[in-house]
Amino acid sequence: MTAATPAPPMIKAAAVNKFFGDLHVLKEIDFEVERGQVVVVLGPSGSGKSTLCRAINRLEPINSGEIAVDGKPLPAEGKELAALRADVGMVFQSFNLFAHKSILDNVMLAPLKVRKVSSTEARKKAMELLERVGIANQADKYPAQLSGGQQQRVAIARALAMNPKVMLFDEPTSALDPEMVQEVLDVMTDLAKEGMTMLVVTHEMGFARRAAHRVVFMSEGEIVEDSSPEEFFTAPKSDRAKDFLGKIL
Ligand code: ADP
Ligand code: MG
């Protein structure tokens, strides 16, 4: 009998380089996210955090290196890419809900179109997810009738409707009024507790301290630190991280 091969990391990036023209935005990025791990990405504006998220989902092509999700290298295009993208749920700063569709339809749409599930099944799953993010009673409303925090919770439900293996969050609370930040972080914290693999770009240090297994600190396209939250917040090693923490804490 052959020994069981260990499961691959959920996300693996190896020697990833990305340029926008002459601008070197991701510099030899190596990192992994294990199954069930919650990794918070911190760093100043312009350090490459969003580009990294987008590269993992192939919304942004990379110039060299490799990115694999659940052991599968990212295909460049076609059906394989669509399937792989469906494995990666993404939530952005702007909620990007379809304005002319109800909340329920927003959550049902991708499973119907991409996963080809029946409408009965899609509806049942969508209602369960809306329940889970605390918003089932708003199912028939339109996005504009909801608060920003509610809309972002719908966006999370919509991403979850595809049964993703990993969720990427790019500053999910940055566009919200302060009183709505916590309700979104609470939904994310619940997801983390349920064992979802998550990569979260955020400036919410409380969330990073409480929910993250690891903190990755980026600066100028490089991963400068990769450590436990405890270590990062109490004993950052680099001057760049110390400087960053000095400005935000
Ligand atoms: P962060 O999310 O950490 O703020 P980004 O990944 O958005 O950083 O951006 C990294 C760098 O790449 C910045 O200098 C930004 O101006 C640049 N950049 C991002 N997107 C583009 C683009 N589509 N074209 C040209 N430059 C870009
Ligand atoms: Mg960004």
mmCIF file of N, CA and C in Angstrom, residues 40-160:
data_model
loop_
_atom_site.group_PDB
_atom_site.id
_atom_site.type_symbol
_atom_site.label_atom_id
_atom_site.label_comp_id
_atom_site.label_asym_id
_atom_site.label_seq_id
_atom_site.Cartn_x
_atom_site.Cartn_y
_atom_site.Cartn_z
ATOM 1 N N VAL A 40 -4.902 36.791 7.594
ATOM 2 C CA VAL A 40 -5.189 38.210 7.381
ATOM 3 C C VAL A 40 -3.986 38.856 6.706
ATOM 4 N N VAL A 41 -4.256 39.603 5.639
ATOM 5 C CA VAL A 41 -3.201 40.309 4.916
ATOM 6 C C VAL A 41 -3.278 41.784 5.281
ATOM 7 N N LEU A 42 -2.187 42.288 5.807
ATOM 8 C CA LEU A 42 -2.104 43.692 6.190
ATOM 9 C C LEU A 42 -1.041 44.370 5.351
ATOM 10 N N GLY A 43 -1.120 45.677 5.274
ATOM 11 C CA GLY A 43 -0.075 46.416 4.579
ATOM 12 C C GLY A 43 -0.593 47.745 4.092
ATOM 13 N N PRO A 44 0.336 48.683 3.883
ATOM 14 C CA PRO A 44 -0.083 50.004 3.444
ATOM 15 C C PRO A 44 -0.768 49.969 2.088
ATOM 16 N N SER A 45 -1.486 51.013 1.798
ATOM 17 C CA SER A 45 -2.143 51.154 0.511
ATOM 18 C C SER A 45 -1.108 51.089 -0.613
ATOM 19 N N GLY A 46 -1.423 50.347 -1.657
ATOM 20 C CA GLY A 46 -0.510 50.244 -2.792
ATOM 21 C C GLY A 46 0.528 49.142 -2.652
ATOM 22 N N SER A 47 0.446 48.342 -1.568
ATOM 23 C CA SER A 47 1.480 47.319 -1.365
ATOM 24 C C SER A 47 1.244 46.046 -2.173
ATOM 25 N N GLY A 48 0.071 45.930 -2.814
ATOM 26 C CA GLY A 48 -0.163 44.771 -3.677
ATOM 27 C C GLY A 48 -1.181 43.773 -3.141
ATOM 28 N N LYS A 49 -1.884 44.143 -2.074
ATOM 29 C CA LYS A 49 -2.819 43.208 -1.435
ATOM 30 C C LYS A 49 -3.962 42.814 -2.378
ATOM 31 N N SER A 50 -4.565 43.822 -3.001
ATOM 32 C CA SER A 50 -5.687 43.528 -3.911
ATOM 33 C C SER A 50 -5.208 42.751 -5.128
ATOM 34 N N THR A 51 -4.047 43.108 -5.630
ATOM 35 C CA THR A 51 -3.508 42.405 -6.797
ATOM 36 C C THR A 51 -3.274 40.938 -6.462
ATOM 37 N N LEU A 52 -2.795 40.682 -5.252
ATOM 38 C CA LEU A 52 -2.586 39.287 -4.838
ATOM 39 C C LEU A 52 -3.915 38.522 -4.824
ATOM 40 N N CYS A 53 -4.941 39.118 -4.239
ATOM 41 C CA CYS A 53 -6.272 38.470 -4.222
ATOM 42 C C CYS A 53 -6.750 38.197 -5.641
ATOM 43 N N ARG A 54 -6.609 39.207 -6.480
ATOM 44 C CA ARG A 54 -7.117 39.070 -7.849
ATOM 45 C C ARG A 54 -6.314 38.042 -8.641
ATOM 46 N N ALA A 55 -5.039 37.953 -8.335
ATOM 47 C CA ALA A 55 -4.200 36.956 -9.019
ATOM 48 C C ALA A 55 -4.623 35.542 -8.621
ATOM 49 N N ILE A 56 -4.983 35.367 -7.355
ATOM 50 C CA ILE A 56 -5.385 34.030 -6.880
ATOM 51 C C ILE A 56 -6.647 33.565 -7.604
ATOM 52 N N ASN A 57 -7.452 34.520 -7.984
ATOM 53 C CA ASN A 57 -8.690 34.211 -8.689
ATOM 54 C C ASN A 57 -8.562 34.343 -10.210
ATOM 55 N N ARG A 58 -7.337 34.683 -10.643
ATOM 56 C CA ARG A 58 -7.077 34.920 -12.068
ATOM 57 C C ARG A 58 -7.895 36.047 -12.677
ATOM 58 N N LEU A 59 -8.349 36.946 -11.833
ATOM 59 C CA LEU A 59 -8.952 38.160 -12.383
ATOM 60 C C LEU A 59 -7.824 39.008 -12.944
ATOM 61 N N GLU A 60 -6.618 38.709 -12.482
ATOM 62 C CA GLU A 60 -5.431 39.456 -12.904
ATOM 63 C C GLU A 60 -4.380 38.428 -13.318
ATOM 64 N N PRO A 61 -3.934 38.461 -14.568
ATOM 65 C CA PRO A 61 -2.896 37.500 -14.971
ATOM 66 C C PRO A 61 -1.563 37.835 -14.297
ATOM 67 N N ILE A 62 -0.751 36.820 -14.066
ATOM 68 C CA ILE A 62 0.567 37.059 -13.473
ATOM 69 C C ILE A 62 1.632 36.907 -14.558
ATOM 70 N N ASN A 63 2.799 37.496 -14.326
ATOM 71 C CA ASN A 63 3.853 37.447 -15.333
ATOM 72 C C ASN A 63 4.722 36.209 -15.207
ATOM 73 N N SER A 64 4.921 35.751 -13.970
ATOM 74 C CA SER A 64 5.648 34.491 -13.789
ATOM 75 C C SER A 64 5.321 33.912 -12.439
ATOM 76 N N GLY A 65 5.680 32.648 -12.258
ATOM 77 C CA GLY A 65 5.385 31.958 -11.018
ATOM 78 C C GLY A 65 4.160 31.077 -11.165
ATOM 79 N N GLU A 66 3.759 30.498 -10.044
ATOM 80 C CA GLU A 66 2.621 29.578 -10.085
ATOM 81 C C GLU A 66 1.672 29.816 -8.931
ATOM 82 N N ILE A 67 0.402 29.674 -9.242
ATOM 83 C CA ILE A 67 -0.602 29.732 -8.182
ATOM 84 C C ILE A 67 -1.475 28.498 -8.329
ATOM 85 N N ALA A 68 -1.669 27.795 -7.220
ATOM 86 C CA ALA A 68 -2.542 26.624 -7.247
ATOM 87 C C ALA A 68 -3.584 26.747 -6.147
ATOM 88 N N VAL A 69 -4.791 26.318 -6.457
ATOM 89 C CA VAL A 69 -5.860 26.277 -5.468
ATOM 90 C C VAL A 69 -6.236 24.813 -5.271
ATOM 91 N N ASP A 70 -6.173 24.352 -4.036
ATOM 92 C CA ASP A 70 -6.459 22.959 -3.713
ATOM 93 C C ASP A 70 -5.636 21.998 -4.588
ATOM 94 N N GLY A 71 -4.384 22.354 -4.791
ATOM 95 C CA GLY A 71 -3.474 21.473 -5.519
ATOM 96 C C GLY A 71 -3.579 21.563 -7.026
ATOM 97 N N LYS A 72 -4.528 22.380 -7.506
ATOM 98 C CA LYS A 72 -4.686 22.490 -8.959
ATOM 99 C C LYS A 72 -4.107 23.810 -9.446
ATOM 100 N N PRO A 73 -3.110 23.749 -10.346
ATOM 101 C CA PRO A 73 -2.562 24.996 -10.886
ATOM 102 C C PRO A 73 -3.670 25.762 -11.596
ATOM 103 N N LEU A 74 -3.598 27.084 -11.504
ATOM 104 C CA LEU A 74 -4.640 27.891 -12.135
ATOM 105 C C LEU A 74 -4.557 27.798 -13.642
ATOM 106 N N PRO A 75 -5.582 27.290 -14.290
ATOM 107 C CA PRO A 75 -5.578 27.270 -15.748
ATOM 108 C C PRO A 75 -5.776 28.683 -16.273
ATOM 109 N N ALA A 76 -5.304 28.929 -17.470
ATOM 110 C CA ALA A 76 -5.340 30.290 -18.000
ATOM 111 C C ALA A 76 -6.744 30.707 -18.416
ATOM 112 N N GLU A 77 -7.505 29.788 -18.928
ATOM 113 C CA GLU A 77 -8.803 30.197 -19.474
ATOM 114 C C GLU A 77 -9.752 29.007 -19.616
ATOM 115 N N GLY A 78 -10.896 29.283 -20.191
ATOM 116 C CA GLY A 78 -11.832 28.225 -20.559
ATOM 117 C C GLY A 78 -12.644 27.671 -19.399
ATOM 118 N N LYS A 79 -13.219 26.505 -19.636
ATOM 119 C CA LYS A 79 -14.120 25.880 -18.656
ATOM 120 C C LYS A 79 -13.420 25.584 -17.346
ATOM 121 N N GLU A 80 -12.143 25.145 -17.477
ATOM 122 C CA GLU A 80 -11.386 24.812 -16.267
ATOM 123 C C GLU A 80 -11.227 26.032 -15.372
ATOM 124 N N LEU A 81 -10.999 27.167 -16.009
ATOM 125 C CA LEU A 81 -10.833 28.386 -15.225
ATOM 126 C C LEU A 81 -12.151 28.745 -14.545
ATOM 127 N N ALA A 82 -13.248 28.622 -15.254
ATOM 128 C CA ALA A 82 -14.557 28.927 -14.681
ATOM 129 C C ALA A 82 -14.809 28.040 -13.463
ATOM 130 N N ALA A 83 -14.456 26.755 -13.575
ATOM 131 C CA ALA A 83 -14.667 25.823 -12.468
ATOM 132 C C ALA A 83 -13.808 26.219 -11.283
ATOM 133 N N LEU A 84 -12.566 26.591 -11.577
ATOM 134 C CA LEU A 84 -11.673 26.943 -10.501
ATOM 135 C C LEU A 84 -12.089 28.240 -9.815
ATOM 136 N N ARG A 85 -12.539 29.182 -10.619
ATOM 137 C CA ARG A 85 -13.032 30.439 -10.038
ATOM 138 C C ARG A 85 -14.209 30.189 -9.113
ATOM 139 N N ALA A 86 -15.032 29.223 -9.502
ATOM 140 C CA ALA A 86 -16.201 28.916 -8.677
ATOM 141 C C ALA A 86 -15.780 28.351 -7.323
ATOM 142 N N ASP A 87 -14.586 27.779 -7.249
ATOM 143 C CA ASP A 87 -14.070 27.263 -5.982
ATOM 144 C C ASP A 87 -13.599 28.374 -5.053
ATOM 145 N N VAL A 88 -13.405 29.542 -5.608
ATOM 146 C CA VAL A 88 -12.866 30.667 -4.837
ATOM 147 C C VAL A 88 -13.925 31.763 -4.746
ATOM 148 N N GLY A 89 -14.496 31.930 -3.577
ATOM 149 C CA GLY A 89 -15.490 32.986 -3.390
ATOM 150 C C GLY A 89 -14.783 34.297 -3.119
ATOM 151 N N MET A 90 -15.309 35.378 -3.672
ATOM 152 C CA MET A 90 -14.627 36.652 -3.453
ATOM 153 C C MET A 90 -15.621 37.726 -3.024
ATOM 154 N N VAL A 91 -15.220 38.474 -2.019
ATOM 155 C CA VAL A 91 -16.052 39.577 -1.529
ATOM 156 C C VAL A 91 -15.194 40.837 -1.551
ATOM 157 N N PHE A 92 -15.702 41.859 -2.218
ATOM 158 C CA PHE A 92 -14.934 43.089 -2.411
ATOM 159 C C PHE A 92 -15.451 44.190 -1.482
ATOM 160 N N GLN A 93 -14.704 45.269 -1.505
ATOM 161 C CA GLN A 93 -15.107 46.451 -0.749
ATOM 162 C C GLN A 93 -16.481 46.946 -1.204
ATOM 163 N N SER A 94 -16.662 47.038 -2.521
ATOM 164 C CA SER A 94 -17.974 47.426 -3.065
ATOM 165 C C SER A 94 -18.747 46.137 -3.279
ATOM 166 N N PHE A 95 -20.003 46.144 -2.928
ATOM 167 C CA PHE A 95 -20.716 44.870 -2.806
ATOM 168 C C PHE A 95 -21.035 44.249 -4.159
ATOM 169 N N ASN A 96 -21.144 45.073 -5.189
ATOM 170 C CA ASN A 96 -21.370 44.545 -6.543
ATOM 171 C C ASN A 96 -22.598 43.646 -6.665
ATOM 172 N N LEU A 97 -23.652 43.976 -5.950
ATOM 173 C CA LEU A 97 -24.889 43.199 -6.130
ATOM 174 C C LEU A 97 -25.589 43.700 -7.388
ATOM 175 N N PHE A 98 -26.383 42.841 -7.987
ATOM 176 C CA PHE A 98 -27.162 43.264 -9.157
ATOM 177 C C PHE A 98 -28.334 44.117 -8.670
ATOM 178 N N ALA A 99 -28.324 45.385 -9.075
ATOM 179 C CA ALA A 99 -29.285 46.350 -8.537
ATOM 180 C C ALA A 99 -30.730 46.016 -8.904
ATOM 181 N N HIS A 100 -30.921 45.403 -10.062
ATOM 182 C CA HIS A 100 -32.287 45.166 -10.541
ATOM 183 C C HIS A 100 -32.794 43.774 -10.230
ATOM 184 N N LYS A 101 -32.058 43.079 -9.366
ATOM 185 C CA LYS A 101 -32.536 41.761 -8.945
ATOM 186 C C LYS A 101 -32.760 41.773 -7.437
ATOM 187 N N SER A 102 -33.717 40.967 -7.006
ATOM 188 C CA SER A 102 -33.985 40.886 -5.571
ATOM 189 C C SER A 102 -32.778 40.255 -4.871
ATOM 190 N N ILE A 103 -32.779 40.407 -3.548
ATOM 191 C CA ILE A 103 -31.718 39.803 -2.737
ATOM 192 C C ILE A 103 -31.669 38.292 -2.997
ATOM 193 N N LEU A 104 -32.840 37.664 -2.983
ATOM 194 C CA LEU A 104 -32.892 36.221 -3.214
ATOM 195 C C LEU A 104 -32.318 35.863 -4.592
ATOM 196 N N ASP A 105 -32.732 36.609 -5.607
ATOM 197 C CA ASP A 105 -32.232 36.326 -6.960
ATOM 198 C C ASP A 105 -30.721 36.532 -7.059
ATOM 199 N N ASN A 106 -30.220 37.545 -6.366
ATOM 200 C CA ASN A 106 -28.777 37.773 -6.362
ATOM 201 C C ASN A 106 -28.023 36.534 -5.873
ATOM 202 N N VAL A 107 -28.569 35.906 -4.843
ATOM 203 C CA VAL A 107 -27.884 34.751 -4.249
ATOM 204 C C VAL A 107 -28.092 33.480 -5.085
ATOM 205 N N MET A 108 -29.246 33.423 -5.767
ATOM 206 C CA MET A 108 -29.565 32.211 -6.551
ATOM 207 C C MET A 108 -28.881 32.168 -7.912
ATOM 208 N N LEU A 109 -28.533 33.347 -8.417
ATOM 209 C CA LEU A 109 -28.158 33.465 -9.829
ATOM 210 C C LEU A 109 -26.994 32.576 -10.267
ATOM 211 N N ALA A 110 -25.858 32.686 -9.573
ATOM 212 C CA ALA A 110 -24.668 31.941 -10.024
ATOM 213 C C ALA A 110 -24.864 30.421 -9.941
ATOM 214 N N PRO A 111 -25.435 29.910 -8.829
ATOM 215 C CA PRO A 111 -25.668 28.460 -8.796
ATOM 216 C C PRO A 111 -26.560 27.988 -9.947
ATOM 217 N N LEU A 112 -27.568 28.789 -10.275
ATOM 218 C CA LEU A 112 -28.452 28.420 -11.391
ATOM 219 C C LEU A 112 -27.695 28.390 -12.709
ATOM 220 N N LYS A 113 -26.907 29.442 -12.948
ATOM 221 C CA LYS A 113 -26.244 29.593 -14.245
ATOM 222 C C LYS A 113 -25.001 28.729 -14.367
ATOM 223 N N VAL A 114 -24.193 28.708 -13.313
ATOM 224 C CA VAL A 114 -22.887 28.057 -13.407
ATOM 225 C C VAL A 114 -22.930 26.613 -12.916
ATOM 226 N N ARG A 115 -23.574 26.390 -11.796
ATOM 227 C CA ARG A 115 -23.619 25.037 -11.230
ATOM 228 C C ARG A 115 -24.778 24.224 -11.799
ATOM 229 N N LYS A 116 -25.664 24.900 -12.520
ATOM 230 C CA LYS A 116 -26.803 24.216 -13.155
ATOM 231 C C LYS A 116 -27.675 23.449 -12.173
ATOM 232 N N VAL A 117 -27.833 23.991 -10.969
ATOM 233 C CA VAL A 117 -28.732 23.335 -10.020
ATOM 234 C C VAL A 117 -30.172 23.743 -10.362
ATOM 235 N N SER A 118 -31.132 22.993 -9.854
ATOM 236 C CA SER A 118 -32.537 23.318 -10.132
ATOM 237 C C SER A 118 -32.921 24.580 -9.374
ATOM 238 N N SER A 119 -33.981 25.254 -9.826
ATOM 239 C CA SER A 119 -34.339 26.496 -9.157
ATOM 240 C C SER A 119 -34.876 26.223 -7.750
ATOM 241 N N THR A 120 -35.525 25.086 -7.550
ATOM 242 C CA THR A 120 -35.999 24.727 -6.198
ATOM 243 C C THR A 120 -34.809 24.588 -5.244
ATOM 244 N N GLU A 121 -33.794 23.896 -5.737
ATOM 245 C CA GLU A 121 -32.608 23.673 -4.915
ATOM 246 C C GLU A 121 -31.867 24.987 -4.655
ATOM 247 N N ALA A 122 -31.735 25.800 -5.715
ATOM 248 C CA ALA A 122 -31.025 27.081 -5.577
ATOM 249 C C ALA A 122 -31.742 27.978 -4.575
ATOM 250 N N ARG A 123 -33.075 27.982 -4.634
ATOM 251 C CA ARG A 123 -33.862 28.819 -3.730
ATOM 252 C C ARG A 123 -33.701 28.355 -2.277
ATOM 253 N N LYS A 124 -33.732 27.054 -2.083
ATOM 254 C CA LYS A 124 -33.625 26.497 -0.734
ATOM 255 C C LYS A 124 -32.267 26.855 -0.133
ATOM 256 N N LYS A 125 -31.228 26.639 -0.924
ATOM 257 C CA LYS A 125 -29.869 26.941 -0.468
ATOM 258 C C LYS A 125 -29.703 28.442 -0.212
ATOM 259 N N ALA A 126 -30.235 29.263 -1.117
ATOM 260 C CA ALA A 126 -30.114 30.721 -0.960
ATOM 261 C C ALA A 126 -30.801 31.173 0.334
ATOM 262 N N MET A 127 -31.980 30.627 0.616
ATOM 263 C CA MET A 127 -32.682 31.021 1.835
ATOM 264 C C MET A 127 -31.909 30.574 3.080
ATOM 265 N N GLU A 128 -31.316 29.394 3.012
ATOM 266 C CA GLU A 128 -30.492 28.936 4.143
ATOM 267 C C GLU A 128 -29.328 29.893 4.387
ATOM 268 N N LEU A 129 -28.716 30.312 3.279
ATOM 269 C CA LEU A 129 -27.557 31.204 3.417
ATOM 270 C C LEU A 129 -27.968 32.580 3.913
ATOM 271 N N LEU A 130 -29.099 33.062 3.430
ATOM 272 C CA LEU A 130 -29.581 34.365 3.897
ATOM 273 C C LEU A 130 -29.923 34.291 5.385
ATOM 274 N N GLU A 131 -30.443 33.153 5.787
ATOM 275 C CA GLU A 131 -30.709 32.897 7.210
ATOM 276 C C GLU A 131 -29.401 32.973 7.996
ATOM 277 N N ARG A 132 -28.406 32.321 7.445
ATOM 278 C CA ARG A 132 -27.109 32.235 8.113
ATOM 279 C C ARG A 132 -26.453 33.602 8.287
ATOM 280 N N VAL A 133 -26.645 34.507 7.330
ATOM 281 C CA VAL A 133 -26.073 35.851 7.476
ATOM 282 C C VAL A 133 -27.094 36.820 8.087
ATOM 283 N N GLY A 134 -28.194 36.265 8.580
ATOM 284 C CA GLY A 134 -29.157 37.046 9.351
ATOM 285 C C GLY A 134 -30.027 37.983 8.538
ATOM 286 N N ILE A 135 -30.372 37.582 7.310
ATOM 287 C CA ILE A 135 -31.035 38.544 6.443
ATOM 288 C C ILE A 135 -32.179 37.926 5.622
ATOM 289 N N ALA A 136 -32.626 36.743 6.067
ATOM 290 C CA ALA A 136 -33.654 36.019 5.314
ATOM 291 C C ALA A 136 -34.938 36.836 5.167
ATOM 292 N N ASN A 137 -35.218 37.679 6.170
ATOM 293 C CA ASN A 137 -36.459 38.466 6.103
ATOM 294 C C ASN A 137 -36.414 39.602 5.070
ATOM 295 N N GLN A 138 -35.257 39.781 4.434
ATOM 296 C CA GLN A 138 -35.131 40.830 3.414
ATOM 297 C C GLN A 138 -35.060 40.236 2.005
ATOM 298 N N ALA A 139 -35.335 38.951 1.886
ATOM 299 C CA ALA A 139 -35.081 38.222 0.632
ATOM 300 C C ALA A 139 -35.744 38.837 -0.602
ATOM 301 N N ASP A 140 -36.913 39.432 -0.416
ATOM 302 C CA ASP A 140 -37.637 39.958 -1.584
ATOM 303 C C ASP A 140 -37.316 41.412 -1.887
ATOM 304 N N LYS A 141 -36.488 42.023 -1.074
ATOM 305 C CA LYS A 141 -36.135 43.424 -1.312
ATOM 306 C C LYS A 141 -35.056 43.540 -2.380
ATOM 307 N N TYR A 142 -34.788 44.784 -2.787
ATOM 308 C CA TYR A 142 -33.718 45.068 -3.748
ATOM 309 C C TYR A 142 -32.527 45.651 -2.998
ATOM 310 N N PRO A 143 -31.325 45.493 -3.554
ATOM 311 C CA PRO A 143 -30.123 45.939 -2.845
ATOM 312 C C PRO A 143 -30.226 47.364 -2.291
ATOM 313 N N ALA A 144 -30.751 48.301 -3.086
ATOM 314 C CA ALA A 144 -30.790 49.693 -2.639
ATOM 315 C C ALA A 144 -31.657 49.894 -1.396
ATOM 316 N N GLN A 145 -32.517 48.927 -1.101
ATOM 317 C CA GLN A 145 -33.384 49.049 0.083
ATOM 318 C C GLN A 145 -32.697 48.563 1.354
ATOM 319 N N LEU A 146 -31.484 48.034 1.196
ATOM 320 C CA LEU A 146 -30.750 47.504 2.350
ATOM 321 C C LEU A 146 -29.619 48.448 2.743
ATOM 322 N N SER A 147 -29.206 48.357 4.002
ATOM 323 C CA SER A 147 -28.045 49.129 4.450
ATOM 324 C C SER A 147 -26.779 48.522 3.845
ATOM 325 N N GLY A 148 -25.687 49.262 3.931
ATOM 326 C CA GLY A 148 -24.414 48.761 3.406
ATOM 327 C C GLY A 148 -23.986 47.457 4.071
ATOM 328 N N GLY A 149 -24.180 47.393 5.381
ATOM 329 C CA GLY A 149 -23.790 46.181 6.107
ATOM 330 C C GLY A 149 -24.623 44.980 5.674
ATOM 331 N N GLN A 150 -25.922 45.244 5.470
ATOM 332 C CA GLN A 150 -26.801 44.157 5.000
ATOM 333 C C GLN A 150 -26.401 43.720 3.594
ATOM 334 N N GLN A 151 -26.100 44.699 2.740
ATOM 335 C CA GLN A 151 -25.701 44.351 1.368
ATOM 336 C C GLN A 151 -24.418 43.522 1.365
ATOM 337 N N GLN A 152 -23.492 43.882 2.242
ATOM 338 C CA GLN A 152 -22.247 43.118 2.266
ATOM 339 C C GLN A 152 -22.500 41.704 2.775
ATOM 340 N N ARG A 153 -23.447 41.538 3.685
ATOM 341 C CA ARG A 153 -23.775 40.193 4.155
ATOM 342 C C ARG A 153 -24.424 39.385 3.032
ATOM 343 N N VAL A 154 -25.212 40.059 2.199
ATOM 344 C CA VAL A 154 -25.783 39.382 1.032
ATOM 345 C C VAL A 154 -24.648 38.957 0.081
ATOM 346 N N ALA A 155 -23.685 39.840 -0.097
ATOM 347 C CA ALA A 155 -22.549 39.512 -0.979
ATOM 348 C C ALA A 155 -21.805 38.275 -0.465
ATOM 349 N N ILE A 156 -21.702 38.152 0.842
ATOM 350 C CA ILE A 156 -21.047 36.968 1.417
ATOM 351 C C ILE A 156 -21.905 35.730 1.153
ATOM 352 N N ALA A 157 -23.210 35.858 1.351
ATOM 353 C CA ALA A 157 -24.115 34.727 1.083
ATOM 354 C C ALA A 157 -24.032 34.324 -0.386
ATOM 355 N N ARG A 158 -23.964 35.321 -1.244
ATOM 356 C CA ARG A 158 -23.889 35.026 -2.676
ATOM 357 C C ARG A 158 -22.613 34.250 -3.016
ATOM 358 N N ALA A 159 -21.509 34.645 -2.427
ATOM 359 C CA ALA A 159 -20.254 33.918 -2.670
ATOM 360 C C ALA A 159 -20.352 32.495 -2.121
ATOM 361 N N LEU A 160 -20.963 32.344 -0.951
ATOM 362 C CA LEU A 160 -21.067 31.016 -0.334
ATOM 363 C C LEU A 160 -21.990 30.084 -1.117
#
